Amino acid sequence: MIDMERTLFHKILILFTIICSIACSLAKDNLIDASKLEMFVDELPDMPRIRGYEVVGGVSKSKSLNIGMFKKAWKFHRDLPPTPVYAYGLDQDKATVPGPTIEALHGVNTDVTWQNHLPPNHILPWDPTIPTPLPNKTNGIPTVVHLHGGIHASDSDGNANSWFTAGFERRGPTWTNNVSHYPNNQHPGNLWYHDHAMGLTRVNLLAGLIGSYIIRDPSIEVPLRLPHGDKFDRPLIVFDRSFRTDGSIYMNSTGNNPSVHPQWQPEYFGDAIIVNGKAWPRLTVQKRKYRFRIINASNARFFRFFFTNGLKFTHVGSDSAYIEKPVETNETLLGPSEITDIIVDFSKSRSSVVILANNAPYPFPSGDKVNKANSKVMKFIILPNKTVDDSQIPKTLIKYPSGDLSSVSQTRYIAMYEYTSNTDEPTHLLINGKPYEAPVTETPKVGSTEVWYVINLTEDNHPLHIHLGLFKVLEQIELVKSKEFKECMTKLNDAIKCHVDKYTRGKKVTVPAHESGWKNVYKMNPGFVTKIVVRFSYIHTNASYGFDATAEPGYAYHCHILDHEDNAMMRPLKIIK
């Protein structure tokens, strides 16, 4: 009898294995092998440009925009079927992935009514076991727009709990109004807008809710004589995606710890590299200088960009600010949500075809090596005849006040933790051992300067983003006896009580010259302590904000690997008087 039961059990087990094998095979066959798609067959799009101001009688005036979020079909590649996406645009026909580039003018207000026209059900898997606004997936798709790098009141900052569904039918607990007010009083530079809804940021961005935002100040930018005009000054929004054979975006619907989180995975990686909405596009350029404002809009992928023929990058800005002097490099590492502003002089190319490539492992820094598909980004075809080029790369750009340590009013220790299951798979991540919902602990004063020591106790590089405040990276020092220190931190969650100074005695990593200016995101090396000086005022005037930064609902700081941010590597930031 026992033998019969064993035989039956074995038969059931074999049958189950066969069924699983078939199911896995079908699922695998349902995916597009990105390496089989031909590269460089689509032209690089220039996303629609929308002015965030209007000129009346020669005077620039404030403008109100109505920008919607729509479900539509988008062609990412010539040989892919149309992909269902969520796209920003003035209407459904004009909506694009990425969305339109909003061009604002320094000192001139732009007001945007972000309108949610999305259907009740999401096109991507949605995990209700991590903090999300609506556990019922059929009651609408919560969205809220964050202008990344923007300096404005918190009721326009895209607080994670200020979400709303279609027609504002359902609204989050910190929702205030349907108009976001962007005063644009900050220094000129590169920003981007994207969804920021609690627990849904990763899926809403994967679906397509991203776009570029540029603040221009002609009075100080025109004299620089950098490449300008729509043809020679191009935003490049880069991200990765995987696709099914029907063209739909593929996102694993099974979590790495399904008994804990049915769907959540610690990082999303796709093999197809998308630039401005096209997989591995091509751009024909003249033999002259071009300006590219490159935004890494990936969920988790780092890019280490380089040209395959040795052509160099000349950096003029990082994130939302110019740097003091141009910096030339052979390659540049860009974490998720970081922006680099570069000049490329194609007249110096030794070949007529130039490939922009990538060699950053994923997850960064110790993950898999790049493959045939994700090691290429886009192709430039250089016309043979040299052209007139009146642009230049000046010796100096814009100098902002340095981070003055003599005026530091507060020192903080910010520790990054990753928690795992008994199978050593990540379950969630926290900052300072606290979820987002825990009472606020970071309360900087308006106009203050603070020093933060960011302690990365995980094996991943976490790009830390601070809303409102800007910061400079002073140094990165490796932890010694890191296991011992981590055990103490896990137990006490207190860097001072764990004698952090005793452990920050390892090697120092020099901050690259092109990243030594004011930033709003920086890559926090695993096993390192990163010292940053954070400023809560305008950097170009050193003046206090022209709005009440202390008003509710407040700001946030978080890891910008979106899968980490959603679960739950984000903390509130409350500004006080």
XYZ file of C-alpha atoms in Angstrom:
577
model
C 0.000 0.000 0.000
C 2.826 2.344 0.945
C 4.679 1.475 -2.280
C 1.528 2.192 -4.331
C 1.165 5.585 -2.634
C 4.812 6.345 -3.339
C 4.413 5.321 -6.979
C 1.311 7.505 -7.311
C 3.133 10.392 -5.637
C 6.074 10.020 -8.009
C 3.745 9.948 -11.036
C 1.991 13.104 -9.814
C 5.353 14.749 -9.192
C 6.569 13.840 -12.695
C 3.309 15.080 -14.236
C 3.592 18.325 -12.277
C 7.200 18.743 -13.439
C 6.166 18.194 -17.069
C 3.308 20.680 -16.800
C 5.623 23.252 -15.173
C 8.233 22.638 -17.830
C 5.681 23.181 -20.603
C 4.317 26.276 -18.907
C 7.821 27.686 -18.412
C 8.680 26.914 -22.018
C 5.534 28.642 -23.262
C 6.254 31.626 -21.062
C 9.806 31.729 -22.374
C 8.616 31.401 -25.964
C 6.265 34.277 -25.294
C 9.231 36.593 -24.839
C 11.038 38.378 -27.630
C 14.728 37.554 -27.778
C 16.016 41.123 -27.935
C 19.262 40.009 -29.567
C 17.236 38.842 -32.595
C 15.854 42.327 -33.244
C 17.882 44.282 -35.795
C 19.555 47.321 -34.275
C 19.675 50.876 -35.586
C 16.687 50.573 -37.940
C 14.564 53.355 -36.383
C 15.333 57.065 -36.482
C 15.843 58.760 -33.119
C 12.670 60.730 -32.352
C 12.785 64.254 -30.964
C 9.930 64.327 -28.493
C 7.340 67.109 -28.954
C 8.444 70.358 -27.311
C 5.981 72.421 -25.308
C 6.733 75.906 -24.051
C 5.889 76.434 -20.399
C 5.546 80.155 -21.076
C 4.171 82.440 -23.753
C 5.530 85.620 -25.292
C 3.093 88.539 -25.443
C 4.302 91.803 -26.944
C 7.887 90.675 -26.559
C 7.419 89.877 -22.858
C 7.495 86.336 -21.470
C 4.364 85.512 -19.477
C 3.202 82.600 -17.322
C 1.390 79.763 -19.041
C -1.026 77.056 -17.956
C -0.769 73.614 -19.513
C -3.141 70.668 -19.481
C -1.179 67.453 -19.888
C -2.950 64.130 -19.765
C -1.963 60.517 -19.167
C -3.441 58.210 -21.781
C -3.388 54.537 -22.652
C -2.358 54.047 -26.270
C -0.264 51.869 -28.584
C 3.399 52.782 -29.187
C 5.921 51.335 -31.663
C 9.238 50.777 -29.872
C 10.830 49.014 -32.856
C 10.129 48.549 -36.547
C 9.696 44.785 -36.109
C 7.705 44.823 -32.871
C 3.906 44.925 -32.792
C 2.474 48.100 -31.208
C 2.908 48.087 -27.431
C 0.183 49.135 -24.960
C 1.671 52.000 -22.910
C 0.725 54.930 -20.695
C 1.820 58.190 -22.282
C 1.876 61.900 -21.420
C 0.557 64.385 -23.959
C -1.751 67.290 -24.728
C -4.242 64.712 -26.025
C -4.249 61.001 -26.801
C -3.109 61.410 -30.403
C -0.163 63.640 -29.396
C 0.841 61.575 -26.360
C 4.305 60.010 -26.588
C 6.754 57.796 -24.684
C 8.665 59.624 -23.321
C 6.246 62.508 -22.971
C 6.716 65.982 -24.438
C 9.758 68.039 -23.442
C 8.529 71.008 -21.429
C 10.721 74.074 -21.946
C 10.388 76.578 -19.108
C 11.937 80.001 -18.621
C 13.768 81.041 -15.478
C 11.581 83.312 -13.342
C 8.387 82.651 -15.327
C 5.725 80.447 -13.733
C 4.465 77.297 -15.410
C 1.232 75.780 -14.128
C 0.347 72.255 -15.168
C -2.923 70.407 -14.668
C -1.927 66.762 -14.825
C -4.992 64.811 -15.922
C -5.405 61.075 -15.387
C -7.285 59.437 -18.290
C -6.062 55.924 -17.547
C -8.362 52.869 -17.472
C -9.346 51.066 -14.231
C -6.946 48.124 -14.748
C -3.157 48.314 -15.019
C -1.315 46.800 -17.984
C 1.436 45.494 -15.661
C 1.478 43.258 -12.546
C 0.583 45.062 -9.327
C 1.658 43.754 -5.932
C -0.798 44.641 -3.132
C 1.531 43.345 -0.384
C 3.790 46.396 -0.588
C 2.360 49.781 0.469
C 0.030 50.842 -2.354
C -2.871 53.321 -2.467
C -5.558 50.903 -3.658
C -5.306 47.180 -2.896
C -8.202 46.598 -5.310
C -6.669 46.653 -8.780
C -9.930 47.471 -10.563
C -10.680 50.815 -8.896
C -8.444 52.964 -11.076
C -4.727 53.592 -11.520
C -3.297 56.041 -8.955
C -0.818 58.553 -10.378
C 0.877 61.745 -9.238
C 3.600 63.683 -11.046
C 6.950 64.564 -9.471
C 9.096 67.163 -11.230
C 12.474 65.636 -10.435
C 14.964 68.389 -9.540
C 12.247 71.008 -9.158
C 12.404 73.584 -6.348
C 8.856 74.492 -5.421
C 6.183 74.094 -2.727
C 5.517 70.550 -1.554
C 1.876 70.557 -2.665
C 3.247 70.568 -6.236
C 6.092 68.124 -5.549
C 4.230 64.897 -6.274
C 4.019 63.536 -2.749
C 3.594 59.753 -2.909
C 0.287 60.038 -1.039
C -1.051 62.871 -3.231
C -2.143 60.393 -5.893
C -5.388 60.541 -7.846
C -7.275 58.279 -10.240
C -9.089 59.130 -13.484
C -11.180 62.275 -13.221
C -9.868 62.810 -9.661
C -12.524 60.287 -8.595
C -10.281 58.888 -5.851
C -7.592 60.938 -4.149
C -4.800 60.227 -1.711
C -4.696 61.551 1.868
C -2.270 64.393 1.024
C -3.882 65.451 -2.271
C -4.514 69.208 -2.297
C -5.381 70.503 -5.777
C -5.264 69.476 -9.412
C -2.810 72.194 -10.537
C 0.948 71.925 -10.007
C 2.668 75.306 -9.721
C 6.267 75.460 -10.916
C 7.777 78.934 -10.289
C 11.016 78.118 -12.185
C 12.982 80.496 -9.954
C 15.891 78.104 -9.653
C 19.097 77.983 -11.681
C 18.843 76.784 -15.324
C 19.282 73.111 -16.007
C 17.813 69.698 -16.728
C 14.903 68.149 -14.877
C 12.484 65.380 -15.703
C 8.937 64.556 -14.691
C 7.621 61.120 -13.820
C 5.013 59.316 -11.785
C 5.542 59.079 -8.018
C 2.482 57.219 -6.679
C 3.023 55.209 -3.503
C 4.131 51.646 -4.268
C 3.378 52.004 -7.999
C 6.237 54.159 -9.241
C 8.069 51.211 -10.807
C 5.074 49.970 -12.825
C 3.823 53.421 -13.830
C 7.247 54.408 -15.165
C 7.670 51.048 -16.885
C 4.363 51.725 -18.582
C 5.750 54.993 -19.985
C 5.015 57.895 -17.614
C 8.256 59.875 -18.033
C 9.290 63.117 -19.749
C 11.952 65.843 -19.909
C 11.716 69.370 -18.446
C 14.302 72.085 -19.184
C 14.649 75.434 -17.403
C 16.440 77.975 -19.584
C 17.974 81.323 -18.595
C 19.103 83.099 -21.781
C 20.803 85.923 -19.864
C 23.513 83.572 -18.590
C 23.312 80.696 -21.082
C 23.469 82.505 -24.425
C 26.934 84.007 -23.713
C 28.270 80.460 -23.181
C 27.647 79.756 -26.891
C 27.044 76.051 -26.316
C 25.328 74.122 -29.138
C 21.741 75.344 -29.300
C 18.531 74.934 -31.281
C 16.291 71.884 -31.588
C 18.619 70.206 -34.076
C 21.846 70.488 -32.076
C 20.543 70.441 -28.479
C 18.731 67.143 -27.852
C 17.376 65.453 -24.716
C 18.085 61.700 -24.747
C 15.921 59.691 -22.341
C 17.406 56.203 -22.015
C 15.779 53.150 -20.414
C 15.493 49.381 -20.780
C 12.498 47.146 -21.512
C 11.659 43.536 -22.318
C 8.803 42.604 -24.655
C 6.521 39.686 -25.398
C 5.909 38.488 -28.943
C 2.630 40.442 -29.016
C 4.610 43.647 -28.353
C 3.482 44.105 -24.740
C 5.959 45.088 -22.027
C 7.169 42.079 -20.093
C 7.454 42.298 -16.329
C 7.854 39.137 -14.273
C 4.533 38.434 -12.562
C 6.094 36.176 -9.904
C 8.084 37.608 -7.011
C 11.464 36.338 -5.865
C 9.743 35.606 -2.509
C 6.212 34.747 -3.713
C 5.064 33.693 -0.248
C 5.941 37.199 0.973
C 5.369 39.336 -2.127
C 3.473 37.578 -4.961
C 4.929 39.878 -7.639
C 7.631 42.251 -6.312
C 11.150 41.693 -7.617
C 14.191 43.572 -6.232
C 15.213 44.981 -9.638
C 13.741 45.192 -13.137
C 16.046 44.738 -16.136
C 15.120 44.636 -19.804
C 17.426 43.663 -22.658
C 16.176 46.171 -25.227
C 17.751 49.612 -24.739
C 15.335 52.414 -25.590
C 16.286 56.004 -26.434
C 13.483 58.545 -26.848
C 10.969 55.753 -27.320
C 12.862 53.665 -29.901
C 15.008 50.568 -29.377
C 18.636 51.191 -30.447
C 17.810 54.145 -32.723
C 20.092 55.912 -35.180
C 20.754 59.608 -35.704
C 22.449 61.244 -38.688
C 24.656 64.109 -37.518
C 26.880 66.743 -39.058
C 30.605 67.108 -38.441
C 30.159 69.559 -35.604
C 29.358 69.838 -31.888
C 26.063 68.566 -30.455
C 24.642 68.906 -26.961
C 22.914 65.865 -25.440
C 21.031 66.020 -22.149
C 21.041 62.330 -21.182
C 18.537 61.106 -18.588
C 18.721 57.559 -17.225
C 15.017 56.744 -16.793
C 15.537 53.035 -16.081
C 14.009 51.335 -13.062
C 17.293 49.803 -11.897
C 19.847 49.695 -14.730
C 23.065 51.703 -14.496
C 24.697 52.762 -17.757
C 28.414 53.251 -18.280
C 28.370 55.019 -21.609
C 31.297 55.143 -24.015
C 31.854 55.498 -27.747
C 33.233 52.412 -29.482
C 35.680 54.501 -31.552
C 37.133 56.432 -28.603
C 35.220 59.685 -29.188
C 35.065 61.683 -25.946
C 32.367 63.321 -23.851
C 32.698 66.911 -22.655
C 30.543 67.406 -19.556
C 28.921 70.799 -18.953
C 26.274 69.838 -16.382
C 25.215 67.134 -13.944
C 21.598 66.597 -12.865
C 19.884 70.003 -12.703
C 22.968 72.256 -12.527
C 25.845 73.395 -14.688
C 29.328 72.531 -13.486
C 32.013 75.198 -13.076
C 34.330 74.053 -15.876
C 33.914 71.595 -18.780
C 35.315 68.126 -18.064
C 36.372 65.688 -20.798
C 36.003 61.943 -20.195
C 36.212 58.683 -22.162
C 33.183 57.216 -20.387
C 30.490 58.220 -17.924
C 28.550 56.193 -15.355
C 24.901 57.150 -14.925
C 22.706 55.674 -12.200
C 18.910 55.515 -12.417
C 17.438 59.063 -12.530
C 20.821 60.770 -12.943
C 21.300 63.288 -15.741
C 24.500 64.170 -17.542
C 24.712 67.176 -19.856
C 27.408 66.596 -22.476
C 28.888 68.007 -25.674
C 30.031 65.619 -28.402
C 32.155 66.976 -31.256
C 31.576 64.653 -34.194
C 34.189 66.473 -36.290
C 36.785 64.702 -34.118
C 35.493 61.223 -34.951
C 37.939 58.895 -36.699
C 35.079 57.036 -38.371
C 31.858 57.855 -40.165
C 29.784 55.636 -37.864
C 29.872 55.921 -34.081
C 28.165 53.546 -31.637
C 27.191 54.743 -28.170
C 27.722 51.644 -26.026
C 27.267 50.474 -22.429
C 29.309 48.103 -20.257
C 27.789 48.514 -16.773
C 27.011 45.192 -15.037
C 23.497 44.648 -13.726
C 22.665 44.841 -10.880
C 25.464 47.348 -10.419
C 28.259 46.957 -9.479
C 28.662 43.174 -9.141
C 25.926 41.692 -11.320
C 25.858 40.099 -14.768
C 27.967 41.377 -17.638
C 26.172 43.100 -20.486
C 25.074 40.967 -23.429
C 24.701 41.526 -27.158
C 21.447 43.448 -26.739
C 22.022 45.683 -23.727
C 25.637 46.554 -24.556
C 24.553 48.843 -27.420
C 22.560 52.064 -27.024
C 22.344 53.928 -30.355
C 24.212 54.697 -33.577
C 25.369 58.025 -34.995
C 25.946 58.344 -38.743
C 28.274 61.261 -39.495
C 27.825 63.159 -42.758
C 31.095 63.478 -44.720
C 31.344 67.238 -45.209
C 32.377 69.543 -42.386
C 29.841 72.243 -41.620
C 29.886 75.718 -40.142
C 29.769 75.494 -36.355
C 29.463 78.741 -34.396
C 29.101 76.962 -31.057
C 31.938 76.608 -28.578
C 32.975 74.928 -25.358
C 34.001 77.774 -23.054
C 36.801 77.413 -20.511
C 34.410 78.285 -17.682
C 30.679 77.696 -17.375
C 28.714 78.773 -14.279
C 30.233 78.998 -10.819
C 27.901 78.527 -7.867
C 28.824 79.035 -4.211
C 30.581 76.025 -2.730
C 29.102 74.039 0.131
C 30.312 76.076 3.115
C 31.004 73.654 5.954
C 31.471 76.517 8.424
C 27.721 77.144 8.340
C 26.661 73.517 8.856
C 23.786 73.419 11.349
C 23.170 69.675 11.578
C 24.947 66.379 10.965
C 22.885 63.310 10.129
C 23.620 59.624 9.598
C 21.532 57.938 6.911
C 21.832 54.141 6.863
C 20.612 51.922 4.020
C 19.447 48.397 4.902
C 18.338 45.394 2.867
C 16.350 42.594 4.536
C 16.218 39.037 3.238
C 14.215 35.847 3.688
C 15.625 32.555 4.940
C 16.459 31.787 1.293
C 18.617 34.944 1.246
C 16.279 36.672 -1.206
C 15.438 40.369 -0.603
C 12.071 41.041 1.030
C 12.249 44.809 1.539
C 14.686 47.702 1.984
C 14.617 50.544 4.491
C 16.423 53.777 5.271
C 17.451 54.104 8.934
C 15.478 50.943 9.633
C 12.171 52.783 9.214
C 9.347 52.570 6.660
C 7.974 55.667 4.953
C 4.982 55.716 7.307
C 7.135 56.068 10.452
C 7.268 59.578 11.973
C 9.588 61.996 10.198
C 13.136 62.167 11.584
C 14.834 64.481 9.048
C 13.706 68.071 9.705
C 16.157 70.567 8.141
C 15.584 74.292 8.553
C 14.786 76.561 5.623
C 18.041 78.048 4.322
C 20.207 75.636 6.308
C 23.268 73.641 5.329
C 23.620 70.108 6.669
C 26.149 67.279 6.404
C 24.777 63.796 5.808
C 26.839 60.635 6.148
C 25.096 58.054 3.958
C 26.018 54.537 5.118
C 25.343 51.812 2.557
C 25.098 48.489 4.395
C 23.870 46.583 1.321
C 25.577 44.977 -1.675
C 23.881 47.274 -4.196
C 24.778 50.758 -5.339
C 21.804 52.964 -4.394
C 21.288 56.279 -6.228
C 20.025 58.551 -3.425
C 17.637 61.324 -4.496
C 16.731 64.223 -2.212
C 13.647 66.269 -3.055
C 13.988 70.067 -2.815
C 17.565 70.098 -1.472
C 20.725 70.060 -3.543
C 23.978 68.526 -2.405
C 27.664 68.147 -3.128
C 29.513 64.880 -2.608
C 32.614 65.481 -0.518
C 34.094 61.997 -0.167
C 33.385 58.276 -0.195
C 35.243 56.089 2.323
C 35.097 52.301 2.469
C 34.031 50.617 5.700
C 36.579 48.323 7.369
C 35.355 45.309 9.342
C 32.036 45.938 7.620
C 30.441 42.695 8.848
C 31.107 43.664 12.461
C 29.755 47.172 11.916
C 26.686 45.886 10.076
C 25.868 43.504 12.941
C 25.964 46.410 15.375
C 23.858 48.628 13.108
C 21.287 45.871 12.591
C 21.011 45.535 16.360
C 21.176 49.197 17.481
C 20.399 51.173 14.298
C 22.590 53.989 15.611
C 25.794 54.986 13.809
C 27.221 56.919 16.755
C 26.598 54.148 19.292
C 28.173 51.724 16.806
C 31.250 54.004 16.588
C 31.048 54.609 12.850
C 34.301 56.631 12.953
C 36.182 53.479 13.937
C 35.026 51.739 10.755
C 35.350 54.557 8.179
C 39.065 54.013 7.666
C 39.159 52.167 4.359
C 40.104 53.333 0.896
C 38.778 56.621 -0.422
C 37.053 56.943 -3.781
C 37.617 60.234 -5.556
C 34.502 62.021 -6.719
C 34.745 62.431 -10.521
C 35.348 66.051 -11.523
C 32.187 66.192 -13.634
C 30.116 65.058 -10.614
C 31.671 67.357 -8.029
C 29.108 70.142 -8.502
C 25.590 70.460 -7.100
C 23.464 67.358 -7.614
C 20.106 65.928 -6.558
C 21.065 62.240 -7.062
C 24.264 60.380 -6.330
C 25.440 56.788 -6.484
C 26.020 55.414 -2.956
C 28.711 52.744 -3.216
C 28.018 49.487 -1.343
C 30.083 49.117 1.819
C 30.986 52.809 1.803
C 30.112 55.923 3.784
C 29.400 58.873 1.491
C 29.727 62.359 2.983
C 27.521 64.990 1.364
C 26.789 68.628 2.159
C 23.100 69.410 1.601
C 21.754 72.912 0.959
C 18.120 73.925 1.524
C 18.104 77.218 -0.374
C 18.678 78.416 -3.922
C 22.284 77.731 -4.898
C 22.528 80.527 -7.484
C 21.546 83.294 -5.051
C 21.989 81.586 -1.667
C 18.616 83.150 -0.850
C 15.705 81.475 0.883
C 12.863 80.042 -1.152
C 10.151 82.260 -2.600
C 7.465 79.916 -1.230
C 6.614 78.322 2.100
C 8.751 75.189 2.146
C 7.433 74.304 5.620
C 3.853 73.741 4.438
C 2.347 70.272 4.165
C 2.545 67.619 2.869
C 6.331 67.846 2.913
C 9.026 66.272 0.775
C 10.919 62.970 0.623
C 14.293 61.366 0.013
C 14.745 57.852 -1.332
C 16.697 55.344 -3.346
C 15.925 55.880 -7.031
C 16.047 52.218 -7.956
C 12.283 52.218 -8.348
C 11.767 48.662 -7.147
C 13.576 49.648 -3.924
C 11.737 52.937 -3.526
C 8.392 51.149 -3.764
C 9.379 48.580 -1.097
C 10.095 50.731 0.966
C 13.381 52.629 0.690
C 11.892 56.094 1.069
C 11.580 58.472 4.017
C 9.664 61.728 4.541
C 11.556 65.024 4.669
C 9.962 67.854 6.650
C 11.315 71.409 6.322
C 10.948 73.626 9.410
C 11.460 77.311 10.188
